[in-house]
PDB file of C-alpha atoms in Angstrom:
ATOM      1  CA  MET A   1     -36.897  24.230 -24.714  1.00  0.00           C
ATOM      2  CA  GLY A   2     -38.150  25.954 -27.754  1.00  0.00           C
ATOM      3  CA  ARG A   3     -38.147  22.907 -30.514  1.00  0.00           C
ATOM      4  CA  SER A   4     -39.905  19.976 -31.222  1.00  0.00           C
ATOM      5  CA  ARG A   5     -36.573  17.977 -32.189  1.00  0.00           C
ATOM      6  CA  ARG A   6     -33.134  17.357 -32.018  1.00  0.00           C
ATOM      7  CA  THR A   7     -30.204  17.274 -33.888  1.00  0.00           C
ATOM      8  CA  LEU A   8     -28.073  14.249 -33.728  1.00  0.00           C
ATOM      9  CA  PRO A   9     -25.031  16.132 -32.041  1.00  0.00           C
ATOM     10  CA  GLU A  10     -27.101  17.337 -29.035  1.00  0.00           C
ATOM     11  CA  GLU A  11     -29.483  13.747 -28.404  1.00  0.00           C
ATOM     12  CA  LEU A  12     -25.256  12.524 -28.527  1.00  0.00           C
ATOM     13  CA  LEU A  13     -23.485  15.073 -25.864  1.00  0.00           C
ATOM     14  CA  LEU A  14     -27.014  14.451 -23.230  1.00  0.00           C
ATOM     15  CA  LEU A  15     -25.776  10.899 -23.624  1.00  0.00           C
ATOM     16  CA  ALA A  16     -22.573  11.472 -22.868  1.00  0.00           C
ATOM     17  CA  LEU A  17     -22.919  13.501 -19.520  1.00  0.00           C
ATOM     18  CA  ASP A  18     -22.804  12.191 -16.370  1.00  0.00           C
ATOM     19  CA  PRO A  19     -26.652  12.982 -14.367  1.00  0.00           C
ATOM     20  CA  THR A  20     -24.359  12.427 -10.954  1.00  0.00           C
ATOM     21  CA  THR A  21     -21.423  14.795 -11.705  1.00  0.00           C
ATOM     22  CA  GLY A  22     -22.320  17.130 -14.395  1.00  0.00           C
ATOM     23  CA  THR A  23     -19.167  16.029 -16.187  1.00  0.00           C
ATOM     24  CA  THR A  24     -19.400  14.511 -19.495  1.00  0.00           C
ATOM     25  CA  ALA A  25     -18.239  10.317 -20.376  1.00  0.00           C
ATOM     26  CA  GLN A  26     -14.896   9.762 -23.609  1.00  0.00           C
ATOM     27  CA  PRO A  27     -14.072  13.694 -23.568  1.00  0.00           C
ATOM     28  CA  GLN A  28     -11.153  13.174 -25.357  1.00  0.00           C
ATOM     29  CA  SER A  29     -13.420  11.264 -28.269  1.00  0.00           C
ATOM     30  CA  LEU A  30     -16.552  12.551 -28.601  1.00  0.00           C
ATOM     31  CA  ASP A  31     -15.644  16.217 -30.305  1.00  0.00           C
ATOM     32  CA  LEU A  32     -14.807  13.959 -32.965  1.00  0.00           C
ATOM     33  CA  GLY A  33     -17.839  12.190 -32.168  1.00  0.00           C
ATOM     34  CA  LEU A  34     -20.014  15.849 -32.990  1.00  0.00           C
ATOM     35  CA  ALA A  35     -18.503  17.422 -35.351  1.00  0.00           C
ATOM     36  CA  GLY A  36     -19.529  12.967 -37.008  1.00  0.00           C
ATOM     37  CA  ALA A  37     -23.146  13.803 -36.026  1.00  0.00           C
ATOM     38  CA  GLN A  38     -23.179  17.209 -37.374  1.00  0.00           C
ATOM     39  CA  LEU A  39     -22.720  15.444 -41.008  1.00  0.00           C
ATOM     40  CA  VAL A  40     -25.789  13.244 -39.528  1.00  0.00           C
ATOM     41  CA  GLU A  41     -27.360  15.535 -38.907  1.00  0.00           C
ATOM     42  CA  LEU A  42     -26.565  17.647 -42.226  1.00  0.00           C
ATOM     43  CA  ALA A  43     -27.448  13.751 -43.970  1.00  0.00           C
ATOM     44  CA  LEU A  44     -30.630  13.235 -42.305  1.00  0.00           C
ATOM     45  CA  ALA A  45     -31.653  17.084 -43.810  1.00  0.00           C
ATOM     46  CA  GLY A  46     -31.017  16.321 -47.286  1.00  0.00           C
ATOM     47  CA  ARG A  47     -27.843  18.172 -47.459  1.00  0.00           C
ATOM     48  CA  ILE A  48     -24.899  16.369 -47.927  1.00  0.00           C
ATOM     49  CA  ALA A  49     -24.490  12.542 -48.796  1.00  0.00           C
ATOM     50  CA  PRO A  50     -21.688   9.783 -48.991  1.00  0.00           C
ATOM     51  CA  ASP A  51     -19.417   9.629 -52.164  1.00  0.00           C
ATOM     52  CA  GLY A  52     -16.981   6.684 -51.885  1.00  0.00           C
ATOM     53  CA  ASP A  53     -14.999   7.355 -48.175  1.00  0.00           C
ATOM     54  CA  ARG A  54     -16.116  10.352 -48.821  1.00  0.00           C
ATOM     55  CA  ILE A  55     -18.369  13.968 -47.906  1.00  0.00           C
ATOM     56  CA  ALA A  56     -20.308  15.485 -51.076  1.00  0.00           C
ATOM     57  CA  VAL A  57     -22.166  18.864 -50.796  1.00  0.00           C
ATOM     58  CA  VAL A  58     -25.189  17.767 -52.649  1.00  0.00           C
ATOM     59  CA  VAL A  59     -27.651  21.142 -51.325  1.00  0.00           C
ATOM     60  CA  PRO A  60     -26.587  23.962 -50.040  1.00  0.00           C
ATOM     61  CA  ARG A  61     -29.478  25.500 -48.576  1.00  0.00           C
ATOM     62  CA  PRO A  62     -28.975  26.585 -45.063  1.00  0.00           C
ATOM     63  CA  THR A  63     -30.950  24.174 -42.569  1.00  0.00           C
ATOM     64  CA  GLY A  64     -30.845  27.472 -40.533  1.00  0.00           C
ATOM     65  CA  ASP A  65     -29.294  26.294 -37.452  1.00  0.00           C
ATOM     66  CA  PRO A  66     -26.450  27.833 -37.821  1.00  0.00           C
ATOM     67  CA  THR A  67     -23.873  25.656 -35.678  1.00  0.00           C
ATOM     68  CA  LEU A  68     -25.429  22.425 -38.040  1.00  0.00           C
ATOM     69  CA  ASP A  69     -24.847  25.716 -41.414  1.00  0.00           C
ATOM     70  CA  CYS A  70     -21.689  26.750 -40.092  1.00  0.00           C
ATOM     71  CA  ALA A  71     -20.675  23.122 -41.569  1.00  0.00           C
ATOM     72  CA  LEU A  72     -22.308  23.153 -43.842  1.00  0.00           C
ATOM     73  CA  GLU A  73     -20.581  26.757 -44.779  1.00  0.00           C
ATOM     74  CA  LEU A  74     -16.852  25.076 -44.900  1.00  0.00           C
ATOM     75  CA  LEU A  75     -18.021  21.589 -46.681  1.00  0.00           C
ATOM     76  CA  ARG A  76     -19.398  23.887 -49.678  1.00  0.00           C
ATOM     77  CA  ARG A  77     -16.539  25.725 -49.349  1.00  0.00           C
ATOM     78  CA  ARG A  78     -14.233  23.084 -50.069  1.00  0.00           C
ATOM     79  CA  GLY A  79     -15.719  22.809 -53.691  1.00  0.00           C
ATOM     80  CA  ALA A  80     -15.359  19.058 -53.626  1.00  0.00           C
ATOM     81  CA  PRO A  81     -16.485  15.863 -51.961  1.00  0.00           C
ATOM     82  CA  VAL A  82     -13.690  16.029 -48.779  1.00  0.00           C
ATOM     83  CA  ARG A  83     -12.752  12.301 -47.083  1.00  0.00           C
ATOM     84  CA  ALA A  84     -15.010  12.048 -43.862  1.00  0.00           C
ATOM     85  CA  VAL A  85     -11.603  10.868 -41.636  1.00  0.00           C
ATOM     86  CA  HIS A  86      -9.915  14.413 -42.277  1.00  0.00           C
ATOM     87  CA  TRP A  87     -13.453  16.157 -42.067  1.00  0.00           C
ATOM     88  CA  ILE A  88     -13.603  14.760 -38.013  1.00  0.00           C
ATOM     89  CA  GLY A  89     -10.107  15.159 -37.752  1.00  0.00           C
ATOM     90  CA  GLY A  90      -9.839  18.667 -38.386  1.00  0.00           C
ATOM     91  CA  PRO A  91      -9.502  20.964 -35.646  1.00  0.00           C
ATOM     92  CA  ARG A  92     -12.321  20.797 -33.275  1.00  0.00           C
ATOM     93  CA  LEU A  93     -11.457  23.037 -30.168  1.00  0.00           C
ATOM     94  CA  GLY A  94     -14.560  24.614 -28.358  1.00  0.00           C
ATOM     95  CA  LEU A  95     -17.359  22.280 -30.202  1.00  0.00           C
ATOM     96  CA  ARG A  96     -18.286  21.045 -27.431  1.00  0.00           C
ATOM     97  CA  GLN A  97     -18.296  23.705 -25.795  1.00  0.00           C
ATOM     98  CA  THR A  98     -20.545  25.193 -27.689  1.00  0.00           C
ATOM     99  CA  TYR A  99     -23.043  22.564 -27.117  1.00  0.00           C
ATOM    100  CA  LEU A 100     -23.350  22.992 -24.020  1.00  0.00           C
ATOM    101  CA  SER A 101     -23.598  26.130 -24.884  1.00  0.00           C
ATOM    102  CA  HIS A 102     -26.847  25.965 -26.553  1.00  0.00           C
ATOM    103  CA  LEU A 103     -27.947  22.706 -24.284  1.00  0.00           C
ATOM    104  CA  GLU A 104     -28.246  25.621 -21.756  1.00  0.00           C
ATOM    105  CA  ARG A 105     -30.145  28.133 -23.763  1.00  0.00           C
ATOM    106  CA  CYS A 106     -33.059  25.971 -24.891  1.00  0.00           C
ATOM    107  CA  GLY A 107     -32.708  25.042 -21.162  1.00  0.00           C
ATOM    108  CA  MET A 108     -31.809  21.383 -21.440  1.00  0.00           C
ATOM    109  CA  VAL A 109     -28.934  21.653 -18.878  1.00  0.00           C
ATOM    110  CA  HIS A 110     -28.040  24.402 -16.361  1.00  0.00           C
ATOM    111  CA  ALA A 111     -23.777  25.277 -15.807  1.00  0.00           C
ATOM    112  CA  VAL A 112     -22.567  25.170 -12.188  1.00  0.00           C
ATOM    113  CA  ALA A 113     -19.444  27.006 -10.894  1.00  0.00           C
ATOM    114  CA  GLY A 114     -17.027  25.379  -9.654  1.00  0.00           C
ATOM    115  CA  GLN A 115     -13.083  25.236  -8.601  1.00  0.00           C
ATOM    116  CA  MET A 116     -10.447  21.864  -9.241  1.00  0.00           C
ATOM    117  CA  CYS A 117      -8.112  21.704  -6.197  1.00  0.00           C
ATOM    118  CA  GLY A 118     -10.044  24.825  -4.938  1.00  0.00           C
ATOM    119  CA  VAL A 119      -7.722  26.869  -7.094  1.00  0.00           C
ATOM    120  CA  LEU A 120      -9.335  26.353 -10.387  1.00  0.00           C
ATOM    121  CA  PRO A 121     -12.348  27.515 -11.575  1.00  0.00           C
ATOM    122  CA  THR A 122     -14.140  24.903 -13.224  1.00  0.00           C
ATOM    123  CA  THR A 123     -17.633  24.780 -15.100  1.00  0.00           C
ATOM    124  CA  ARG A 124     -20.072  21.492 -14.520  1.00  0.00           C
ATOM    125  CA  TYR A 125     -23.783  20.691 -16.402  1.00  0.00           C
ATOM    126  CA  GLN A 126     -26.308  19.384 -14.733  1.00  0.00           C
ATOM    127  CA  ALA A 127     -29.691  17.968 -16.804  1.00  0.00           C
ATOM    128  CA  THR A 128     -32.259  20.455 -15.770  1.00  0.00           C
ATOM    129  CA  ASP A 129     -35.060  17.393 -17.022  1.00  0.00           C
ATOM    130  CA  ASN A 130     -33.889  13.912 -16.875  1.00  0.00           C
ATOM    131  CA  ALA A 131     -36.835  12.484 -19.066  1.00  0.00           C
ATOM    132  CA  ILE A 132     -34.432  14.220 -22.411  1.00  0.00           C
ATOM    133  CA  SER A 133     -32.231  12.527 -21.192  1.00  0.00           C
ATOM    134  CA  ARG A 134     -34.273   9.317 -20.014  1.00  0.00           C
ATOM    135  CA  GLU A 135     -35.799   9.640 -23.802  1.00  0.00           C
ATOM    136  CA  ILE A 136     -32.621   9.699 -25.820  1.00  0.00           C
ATOM    137  CA  ARG A 137     -31.475   6.037 -23.969  1.00  0.00           C
ATOM    138  CA  SER A 138     -34.969   4.387 -23.908  1.00  0.00           C
ATOM    139  CA  ARG A 139     -34.462   4.389 -27.650  1.00  0.00           C
ATOM    140  CA  LEU A 140     -30.683   2.934 -27.518  1.00  0.00           C
ATOM    141  CA  ASP A 141     -32.387   0.410 -25.291  1.00  0.00           C
ATOM    142  CA  SER A 142     -35.563  -1.001 -27.068  1.00  0.00           C
ATOM    143  CA  ALA A 143     -33.463  -1.381 -30.596  1.00  0.00           C
ATOM    144  CA  ILE A 144     -30.995  -3.326 -28.139  1.00  0.00           C
ATOM    145  CA  ARG A 145     -33.503  -5.191 -26.079  1.00  0.00           C
ATOM    146  CA  THR A 146     -35.263  -5.653 -29.280  1.00  0.00           C
ATOM    147  CA  GLY A 147     -33.377  -6.490 -32.388  1.00  0.00           C
ATOM    148  CA  VAL A 148     -35.814  -4.301 -34.610  1.00  0.00           C
ATOM    149  CA  PRO A 149     -33.930  -2.165 -36.745  1.00  0.00           C
ATOM    150  CA  PRO A 150     -33.947   0.938 -35.623  1.00  0.00           C
ATOM    151  CA  ASP A 151     -35.157   4.363 -37.557  1.00  0.00           C
ATOM    152  CA  PRO A 152     -32.083   5.999 -39.385  1.00  0.00           C
ATOM    153  CA  ARG A 153     -31.826   8.916 -36.672  1.00  0.00           C
ATOM    154  CA  THR A 154     -31.262   6.225 -33.566  1.00  0.00           C
ATOM    155  CA  ALA A 155     -29.738   3.955 -35.529  1.00  0.00           C
ATOM    156  CA  ALA A 156     -26.564   6.375 -35.976  1.00  0.00           C
ATOM    157  CA  LEU A 157     -27.083   7.569 -32.644  1.00  0.00           C
ATOM    158  CA  ALA A 158     -26.250   4.309 -31.414  1.00  0.00           C
ATOM    159  CA  ALA A 159     -22.828   4.202 -34.003  1.00  0.00           C
ATOM    160  CA  LEU A 160     -21.427   7.046 -32.310  1.00  0.00           C
ATOM    161  CA  ALA A 161     -22.410   6.516 -28.656  1.00  0.00           C
ATOM    162  CA  HIS A 162     -20.128   2.589 -29.865  1.00  0.00           C
ATOM    163  CA  ALA A 163     -17.742   4.957 -31.642  1.00  0.00           C
ATOM    164  CA  VAL A 164     -16.401   6.800 -28.838  1.00  0.00           C
ATOM    165  CA  GLY A 165     -16.880   4.499 -26.363  1.00  0.00           C
ATOM    166  CA  LEU A 166     -19.925   5.118 -24.885  1.00  0.00           C
ATOM    167  CA  GLY A 167     -20.987   1.525 -24.056  1.00  0.00           C
ATOM    168  CA  LYS A 168     -19.514   1.331 -20.974  1.00  0.00           C
ATOM    169  CA  HIS A 169     -20.933   4.535 -19.730  1.00  0.00           C
ATOM    170  CA  LEU A 170     -23.713   3.038 -20.918  1.00  0.00           C
ATOM    171  CA  TYR A 171     -23.665  -0.669 -19.537  1.00  0.00           C
ATOM    172  CA  PRO A 172     -21.168  -1.215 -17.539  1.00  0.00           C
ATOM    173  CA  GLY A 173     -19.790  -4.035 -16.189  1.00  0.00           C
ATOM    174  CA  ASN A 174     -20.109  -7.393 -17.719  1.00  0.00           C
ATOM    175  CA  GLU A 175     -23.597  -7.630 -17.131  1.00  0.00           C
ATOM    176  CA  GLY A 176     -23.142  -5.408 -19.569  1.00  0.00           C
ATOM    177  CA  ARG A 177     -20.951  -6.545 -22.857  1.00  0.00           C
ATOM    178  CA  SER A 178     -23.976  -8.131 -24.245  1.00  0.00           C
ATOM    179  CA  SER A 179     -25.556  -4.823 -24.613  1.00  0.00           C
ATOM    180  CA  ARG A 180     -22.495  -3.652 -25.762  1.00  0.00           C
ATOM    181  CA  SER A 181     -22.162  -5.836 -28.612  1.00  0.00           C
ATOM    182  CA  ARG A 182     -25.969  -5.449 -30.192  1.00  0.00           C
ATOM    183  CA  LEU A 183     -24.622  -1.464 -29.617  1.00  0.00           C
ATOM    184  CA  ARG A 184     -21.957  -1.869 -31.519  1.00  0.00           C
ATOM    185  CA  ASP A 185     -23.887  -3.746 -34.466  1.00  0.00           C
ATOM    186  CA  LEU A 186     -26.170  -1.457 -34.661  1.00  0.00           C
ATOM    187  CA  ILE A 187     -23.696   0.207 -36.903  1.00  0.00           C
ATOM    188  CA  ARG A 188     -24.670  -1.640 -40.081  1.00  0.00           C
ATOM    189  CA  HIS A 189     -28.134  -0.602 -40.109  1.00  0.00           C
ATOM    190  CA  ASP A 190     -27.261   2.939 -40.862  1.00  0.00           C
ATOM    191  CA  PRO A 191     -24.573   3.691 -44.130  1.00  0.00           C
ATOM    192  CA  MET A 192     -24.040   7.148 -43.416  1.00  0.00           C
ATOM    193  CA  GLY A 193     -24.103   6.701 -39.845  1.00  0.00           C
ATOM    194  CA  GLY A 194     -21.324   3.904 -40.086  1.00  0.00           C
ATOM    195  CA  LEU A 195     -18.819   5.791 -42.684  1.00  0.00           C
ATOM    196  CA  VAL A 196     -19.120   8.876 -39.790  1.00  0.00           C
ATOM    197  CA  ALA A 197     -18.446   6.139 -36.817  1.00  0.00           C
ATOM    198  CA  HIS A 198     -15.562   4.657 -38.778  1.00  0.00           C
ATOM    199  CA  ALA A 199     -14.008   7.653 -39.631  1.00  0.00           C
ATOM    200  CA  VAL A 200     -14.344   8.597 -36.163  1.00  0.00           C
ATOM    201  CA  MET A 201     -12.565   5.040 -34.940  1.00  0.00           C
ATOM    202  CA  ASP A 202     -10.425   5.161 -37.761  1.00  0.00           C
ATOM    203  CA  VAL A 203      -8.923   9.072 -36.545  1.00  0.00           C
ATOM    204  CA  GLN A 204      -8.702   8.098 -33.274  1.00  0.00           C
ATOM    205  CA  ASN A 205      -6.563   4.767 -33.320  1.00  0.00           C
ATOM    206  CA  GLY A 206      -4.254   7.550 -35.602  1.00  0.00           C
ATOM    207  CA  VAL A 207      -4.983   6.731 -39.359  1.00  0.00           C
ATOM    208  CA  GLY A 208      -6.499   8.966 -41.033  1.00  0.00           C
ATOM    209  CA  ALA A 209      -4.042  10.940 -41.761  1.00  0.00           C
ATOM    210  CA  GLN A 210      -3.250   8.613 -45.044  1.00  0.00           C
ATOM    211  CA  PRO A 211      -5.904   6.898 -47.525  1.00  0.00           C
ATOM    212  CA  ARG A 212      -6.687   3.199 -46.689  1.00  0.00           C
ATOM    213  CA  ARG A 213      -3.608   1.189 -48.670  1.00  0.00           C
ATOM    214  CA  GLY A 214      -4.162  -1.238 -51.991  1.00  0.00           C
ATOM    215  CA  PRO A 215      -2.515  -2.121 -54.486  1.00  0.00           C
ATOM    216  CA  ALA A 216       0.719   0.564 -55.203  1.00  0.00           C
ATOM    217  CA  SER A 217      -0.279   2.157 -58.761  1.00  0.00           C
ATOM    218  CA  ALA A 218       2.540   1.458 -61.534  1.00  0.00           C
ATOM    219  CA  GLY A 219       3.112   4.934 -60.170  1.00  0.00           C
ATOM    220  CA  GLY A 220       4.487   4.773 -56.944  1.00  0.00           C
ATOM    221  CA  ARG A 221       0.835   5.916 -54.926  1.00  0.00           C
ATOM    222  CA  GLN A 222      -0.901   3.966 -53.337  1.00  0.00           C
ATOM    223  CA  ALA A 223      -4.784   3.348 -55.597  1.00  0.00           C
ATOM    224  CA  THR A 224      -7.954   2.854 -53.834  1.00  0.00           C
ATOM    225  CA  ALA A 225      -9.576  -0.139 -53.579  1.00  0.00           C
ATOM    226  CA  GLY A 226     -11.359   0.964 -57.003  1.00  0.00           C
ATOM    227  CA  GLY A 227      -7.664   0.511 -59.364  1.00  0.00           C
ATOM    228  CA  ARG A 228      -7.529   4.332 -58.702  1.00  0.00           C
ATOM    229  CA  PRO A 229      -4.594   6.367 -58.247  1.00  0.00           C
ATOM    230  CA  ALA A 230      -4.923   7.529 -53.952  1.00  0.00           C
ATOM    231  CA  PRO A 231      -7.147  10.783 -53.929  1.00  0.00           C
ATOM    232  CA  GLU A 232      -4.024  13.404 -51.585  1.00  0.00           C
ATOM    233  CA  PRO A 233      -6.140  15.058 -48.928  1.00  0.00           C
ATOM    234  CA  ALA A 234      -8.464  17.911 -49.690  1.00  0.00           C
ATOM    235  CA  HIS A 235      -6.666  21.211 -49.334  1.00  0.00           C
ATOM    236  CA  GLY A 236      -7.000  23.038 -45.662  1.00  0.00           C
ATOM    237  CA  VAL A 237      -8.175  20.090 -44.701  1.00  0.00           C
ATOM    238  CA  PRO A 238      -5.528  19.133 -41.591  1.00  0.00           C
ATOM    239  CA  MET A 239      -3.802  15.385 -40.648  1.00  0.00           C
ATOM    240  CA  GLN A 240      -4.686  13.734 -37.797  1.00  0.00           C
ATOM    241  CA  PRO A 241      -0.709  11.765 -36.966  1.00  0.00           C
ATOM    242  CA  GLN A 242      -0.368   9.037 -37.032  1.00  0.00           C
ATOM    243  CA  ARG A 243       0.646   8.554 -34.009  1.00  0.00           C
ATOM    244  CA  GLY A 244      -0.732   9.606 -30.370  1.00  0.00           C
ATOM    245  CA  GLY A 245      -4.509   9.205 -32.398  1.00  0.00           C
ATOM    246  CA  VAL A 246      -6.724  12.101 -31.135  1.00  0.00           C
ATOM    247  CA  GLY A 247      -5.118  11.961 -27.575  1.00  0.00           C
ATOM    248  CA  SER A 248      -2.596  14.803 -27.760  1.00  0.00           C
ATOM    249  CA  MET A 249      -5.428  17.190 -29.699  1.00  0.00           C
ATOM    250  CA  ALA A 250      -7.889  16.259 -26.437  1.00  0.00           C
ATOM    251  CA  ARG A 251      -4.988  17.645 -24.025  1.00  0.00           C
ATOM    252  CA  ALA A 252      -5.806  20.527 -24.820  1.00  0.00           C
ATOM    253  CA  VAL A 253      -9.717  20.555 -24.105  1.00  0.00           C
ATOM    254  CA  ALA A 254     -11.042  21.346 -21.020  1.00  0.00           C
ATOM    255  CA  HIS A 255     -12.932  18.254 -19.706  1.00  0.00           C
TER     256      HIS A 255
END
């Protein structure tokens, strides 16, 4: 593998990868989760920090990870803190494939060529070492089973897994209901993970196109919870339609 530590986007993707079929669970929301996982990873590296419901760059120095550094540079270019929901709701076509290709280069998955309906070429990805996925999964299982507050990385992973809907994939059926509930509860153990997870869910619910409503200001604009006029979206940050949520975007993403 060549590295002693995996990033959160990589771990989230490995959690979502079905070891039998080689497909990813919840592909429509997974791209949003990967964008959110990048934010959490950058926060853990000390490069960005939450500023209310926004993300601010505090140390623009590269991390050495090309994909993370690309996201960091884009955030830096905004010139001002960006609402997490606007960043996550931006176009992320190809992000999942970028990480799958990266995992393949690292030797953690291998590509298997196939065909859909006997005609369309497809590529599925099989884990080369299921022990890696089992180790990631065991961290979540331990946090759920013991009730001991997990480390920030595991708490953020749990929050993202819940946000993209992996609970039913990891803990299926009626017997997994209590585990899914506890997975959701782990969201409170990491502020950054919680902020990002809620932003992912907001985009999926189609509420990312406008600030949360508050008391109307005298000028007619909605005010934030702190009483300030709600800020306009950062320039150049794509906005999500109020209807359709992530579905319209995700239909353009190959399974």
